[in-house]
Amino acid sequence: MSETPLMKQYREIKENHQDSILFFRLGDFYEMFFQDAVTASKELGLTLTSRNKEKGMDVPLAGIPYHSSASYITKLVNKGYKVAICEQVEDPRTVKGIVKREVVKIVTPGTVIDVDSLDATSNNYLLSVKHLDNKTGIAYLDITTGEFKVLEIEDDSDYSKTFNELYKIEPKEILVEFNFYEALKDKFDDYSKKIDSKVTLVNKLRDPENFLTDYFNIVSLESFGISEAKAAVHAAGMILDYALSMQVDGDLPLEKIEYINITNFAEINSTTRRNLELTRNQREKTSYGTLLWVLDKCKTSMGTRFLKKIINNPLLEIEEIKKRQDDLQYFMDNILIREEIKEKLGEVYDLERLAGKIVLGNENGKDLTALKKSIISSLEIMDFLRETAFFTGIDTKTLTQIRDIIEESIKEDAPFSIREGNIIKRGYNQELDEIFKIMSSGKDYLLEIEAREKERTGIKNLKIKYNKVFGYFLEVSNSNKDLVPEDYIRKQTLSNAERYITEELKEYEDKIINSKSKVEEIEYYLFKEISGKIKEKREVLNKLSEILAYLDVIISFAVTAIENNYVRPEFVDDYVIEIEEGRHPVVEKLIGREDFVSNNVRMDREGNFIILTGPNMAGKSTYMKQIGLIQILAQIGSYVPAQSARLSIVDKILTRIGAADDIVSGQSTFMVEMSEVSNIINSATERSLIILDEVGRGTSTFDGISIATAITEYIHDKIKAKTIFATHYHELTELEEKFDSILNYRIEVEERSNSVVFLRKIVRGGADKSYGIEVARLAGLPKEVLLNSKKILRGLEKRKELIEKTVNVEQLSLFAANDMVEEEKKNLKEDLYEELLFDIENIDINNVTPMEALGLLGELKKKMEEIN
């Protein structure tokens, strides 16, 4: 059997898109054939059928309605597939034979334009990496918002800085050339698994500079300040070429390339972001219980997206920080204005993505009404802030024009579909109004024509009639046919009458018969014309969205500061961290402000290295993390949870907190620990803040102590960074006597009878004992285990004492036996006493029967007799 024209067309199109699942438009459906159908049916849960045999073989077939395709496309893309959308590019009603079809766009994880399928509070980044001349260029863009940024990294032989940026940006898709990917395959694959990102191999672009200048219609890339950043230019050319090839028949909402100088921001590497849980917690991988969760009071999704960027990029310039602080203070002081703007921001839609949809061409009527409402609210916000400089440079006239264009043309209840009419207001277009008039008053219009023709011809019995064969016509009796004017066109002759048509009647018939499709056609044309006018003014929308996102974040900071009693930190040029009554911003929200124990810290050149000792579960990690989080909060322009804070700028916040085996790379806990510490030591400067937790515990005790001591001395002598080192190795506290800048701090513990209470207060001095068994008791270990552990601990402590004593060997041999007998008796009594106390403490007096009580008293009496 020969191949049909349709299948021939399909195969020709599919030939150019072998790596994609092809959505082939057939009427109201997207159809998939052959292996695409098999794959889609499996991944999407579709019914797999087959169509007529082609060349003697069944053709697997699966289809979906085109109007609900977005969710199906999203599912496939999220599973790592590339989807090519093939549309009918001709009107089937006007074409004889096969309708022309073309692929109009290709959807990949980084080029999704259906914003309804995306997380509104996160950017959907496509990113490219290019290594050139010992520099790494990174470009990233969000097709839905028009954000297009580049950066360049130097001195990155191990590519740690490169991947730190990737972890910060979290792109959904990474473009990389084959050779570079092969050289760093393990790193890219590891990243891809951790962040759920797709790596796509692309070819080198020959002349990226000319490609970019042509696209943006500029003379030189100096317009964007990137002419000398060759690696970044290559990355930008690579990503733009790919994005254009995916968005085959549409424009991209890209107006400029923004160069990001990463040296303007404090470095927070991926380990620190994970340890401090800045935007994602380590358990559910959501924002709950993170710094973002505490700060995000934003009313718009634009604000939340901007807040994430701010958290990941603390500032280094004090003046920039003070500018944010001043703006924050303005909204703390002006309560009424703040509350009014909060309410109005709640009425603002996602301007960034609305503007992006208009440029991409996938906007609908509801999007334009949302845009109008957003502009109205924005103008009201601008009026509230007319005495400030927040909206400097915004063209309000253009905003008003956009508002008026939509107000005059688009219905308030415009539908999602732009192909089915009911979008354009009456009175906006004369031709459209005439068609609606005909549709709503057709009978009256025919009577009007009939009356006019009777008067014009003098034929009193002239009638306008209709049948399915001839449509509308004028019927004239034979007795009056001599009065028929020359412009009448004979249509049919009857025995007693003649039937005619006129140009006017023909036009009416065309209009009435084709009115619905005509209305849909005209409304679609007018809608796109209106969108085109707005598209020309998108620059002001982009600027407005930036300002509103910033306002949203600053007001969010103000609300957080008021609700949680935050204070304005003071920045000084001195080498200092001085925090009074500091609190962990997340923990205090989770457990309640009244239950959180605040603490002080002071670090300066005379004391820049804190060795922190104390038991687990007592608050060491919380204390260290809160210092790091307060520093980050301060450098992003927020107020901080403390009674007061006096800080200097830190260039990097480097942490080593907790440890776990890296199963993916096959590294042990100790190897991961040492790798992280190595990275810290190799990248820290005097201006950095280092937080270390239990370094050395992944190996034997003596190895651990020696490594921890050597690391402490190196940081103290060579790097001189402000450092907090929490440890169980009490031996490290001896370093305070040896080094001037090392200070001992400990968690205060109160011992009560046979238990301890962790006060969670940090005080000067080192801990002189461990409370591990007490922590185990609090954690619920069985009584037998706890008692046995105490016996073992006592034996180890005695052995240590014997080793440390410089006692004569002969003396030991003479007196050891008697001493050991007495020691054993003493230990036995102590064990029985502890067991007795343990039993008493664990009696549930509210749930014990009289008989059980007598039995317990008997057991207790017996143990007392054994002790005595």
PDB file of C-alpha atoms in Angstrom, residues 276-281 283 286-299 303-304 307-308 311 328 342 552-567 583-593 596 625-626 629-630 632-634 636 638-642:
ATOM      1  CA  LEU A 276      21.914  27.668  56.344  1.00  0.00           C
ATOM      2  CA  GLU A 277      18.757  26.658  54.435  1.00  0.00           C
ATOM      3  CA  LEU A 278      18.399  30.014  52.732  1.00  0.00           C
ATOM      4  CA  THR A 279      15.682  29.205  50.195  1.00  0.00           C
ATOM      5  CA  ARG A 280      15.149  25.438  50.431  1.00  0.00           C
ATOM      6  CA  ASN A 281      15.068  23.162  53.447  1.00  0.00           C
ATOM      7  CA  ARG A 283      14.209  17.648  54.170  1.00  0.00           C
ATOM      8  CA  THR A 286      10.497  23.310  49.995  1.00  0.00           C
ATOM      9  CA  SER A 287      10.807  26.847  51.349  1.00  0.00           C
ATOM     10  CA  TYR A 288       9.172  25.988  54.681  1.00  0.00           C
ATOM     11  CA  GLY A 289      11.509  26.668  57.592  1.00  0.00           C
ATOM     12  CA  THR A 290      13.982  28.674  55.502  1.00  0.00           C
ATOM     13  CA  LEU A 291      15.139  32.274  55.552  1.00  0.00           C
ATOM     14  CA  LEU A 292      12.968  32.846  52.476  1.00  0.00           C
ATOM     15  CA  TRP A 293       9.970  31.524  54.412  1.00  0.00           C
ATOM     16  CA  VAL A 294      10.565  34.070  57.182  1.00  0.00           C
ATOM     17  CA  LEU A 295      11.069  37.037  54.856  1.00  0.00           C
ATOM     18  CA  ASP A 296       8.513  36.349  52.138  1.00  0.00           C
ATOM     19  CA  LYS A 297       5.536  38.570  52.869  1.00  0.00           C
ATOM     20  CA  CYS A 298       5.426  39.558  49.204  1.00  0.00           C
ATOM     21  CA  LYS A 299       2.095  40.215  47.538  1.00  0.00           C
ATOM     22  CA  GLY A 303       8.439  40.138  44.468  1.00  0.00           C
ATOM     23  CA  THR A 304       9.108  36.579  45.629  1.00  0.00           C
ATOM     24  CA  LEU A 307      13.573  38.177  46.979  1.00  0.00           C
ATOM     25  CA  LYS A 308      15.230  34.855  46.117  1.00  0.00           C
ATOM     26  CA  ILE A 311      18.983  36.374  49.427  1.00  0.00           C
ATOM     27  CA  LEU A 328      12.771  49.889  54.606  1.00  0.00           C
ATOM     28  CA  LYS A 342       0.343  46.367  50.330  1.00  0.00           C
ATOM     29  CA  ASP A 552       7.237  44.429  47.314  1.00  0.00           C
ATOM     30  CA  VAL A 553      10.459  43.052  48.817  1.00  0.00           C
ATOM     31  CA  ILE A 554      11.287  46.182  50.825  1.00  0.00           C
ATOM     32  CA  ILE A 555       7.754  46.310  52.257  1.00  0.00           C
ATOM     33  CA  SER A 556       8.064  42.602  53.013  1.00  0.00           C
ATOM     34  CA  PHE A 557      11.283  43.383  54.932  1.00  0.00           C
ATOM     35  CA  ALA A 558       9.473  46.122  56.840  1.00  0.00           C
ATOM     36  CA  VAL A 559       6.553  43.867  57.775  1.00  0.00           C
ATOM     37  CA  THR A 560       8.948  41.106  58.889  1.00  0.00           C
ATOM     38  CA  ALA A 561      10.954  43.573  60.984  1.00  0.00           C
ATOM     39  CA  ILE A 562       7.841  44.892  62.723  1.00  0.00           C
ATOM     40  CA  GLU A 563       6.268  41.488  63.345  1.00  0.00           C
ATOM     41  CA  ASN A 564       9.475  39.925  64.689  1.00  0.00           C
ATOM     42  CA  ASN A 565      11.049  42.889  66.485  1.00  0.00           C
ATOM     43  CA  TYR A 566      14.098  43.264  64.216  1.00  0.00           C
ATOM     44  CA  VAL A 567      16.557  46.159  64.493  1.00  0.00           C
ATOM     45  CA  ARG A 583      18.261  35.256  67.620  1.00  0.00           C
ATOM     46  CA  HIS A 584      17.902  32.638  64.888  1.00  0.00           C
ATOM     47  CA  PRO A 585      15.266  34.101  62.513  1.00  0.00           C
ATOM     48  CA  VAL A 586      13.797  30.711  61.570  1.00  0.00           C
ATOM     49  CA  VAL A 587      14.010  28.797  64.855  1.00  0.00           C
ATOM     50  CA  GLU A 588      12.341  31.589  66.813  1.00  0.00           C
ATOM     51  CA  LYS A 589       9.420  31.486  64.366  1.00  0.00           C
ATOM     52  CA  LEU A 590       9.122  27.716  64.658  1.00  0.00           C
ATOM     53  CA  ILE A 591       9.275  27.421  68.467  1.00  0.00           C
ATOM     54  CA  GLY A 592       7.903  30.829  69.442  1.00  0.00           C
ATOM     55  CA  ARG A 593       9.692  34.058  70.315  1.00  0.00           C
ATOM     56  CA  PHE A 596      13.901  31.230  72.181  1.00  0.00           C
ATOM     57  CA  LYS A 625      23.866  29.508  62.075  1.00  0.00           C
ATOM     58  CA  GLN A 626      22.101  32.541  63.524  1.00  0.00           C
ATOM     59  CA  LEU A 629      22.007  34.363  58.928  1.00  0.00           C
ATOM     60  CA  ILE A 630      22.147  37.720  60.723  1.00  0.00           C
ATOM     61  CA  ILE A 632      23.330  37.707  55.429  1.00  0.00           C
ATOM     62  CA  LEU A 633      20.164  39.520  56.495  1.00  0.00           C
ATOM     63  CA  ALA A 634      22.188  42.633  57.188  1.00  0.00           C
ATOM     64  CA  ILE A 636      20.820  42.127  51.816  1.00  0.00           C
ATOM     65  CA  SER A 638      17.082  43.699  55.905  1.00  0.00           C
ATOM     66  CA  TYR A 639      16.839  44.432  59.600  1.00  0.00           C
ATOM     67  CA  VAL A 640      18.005  41.644  61.904  1.00  0.00           C
ATOM     68  CA  PRO A 641      16.701  39.642  64.902  1.00  0.00           C
ATOM     69  CA  ALA A 642      18.702  41.175  67.733  1.00  0.00           C
TER      70      ALA A 642
END
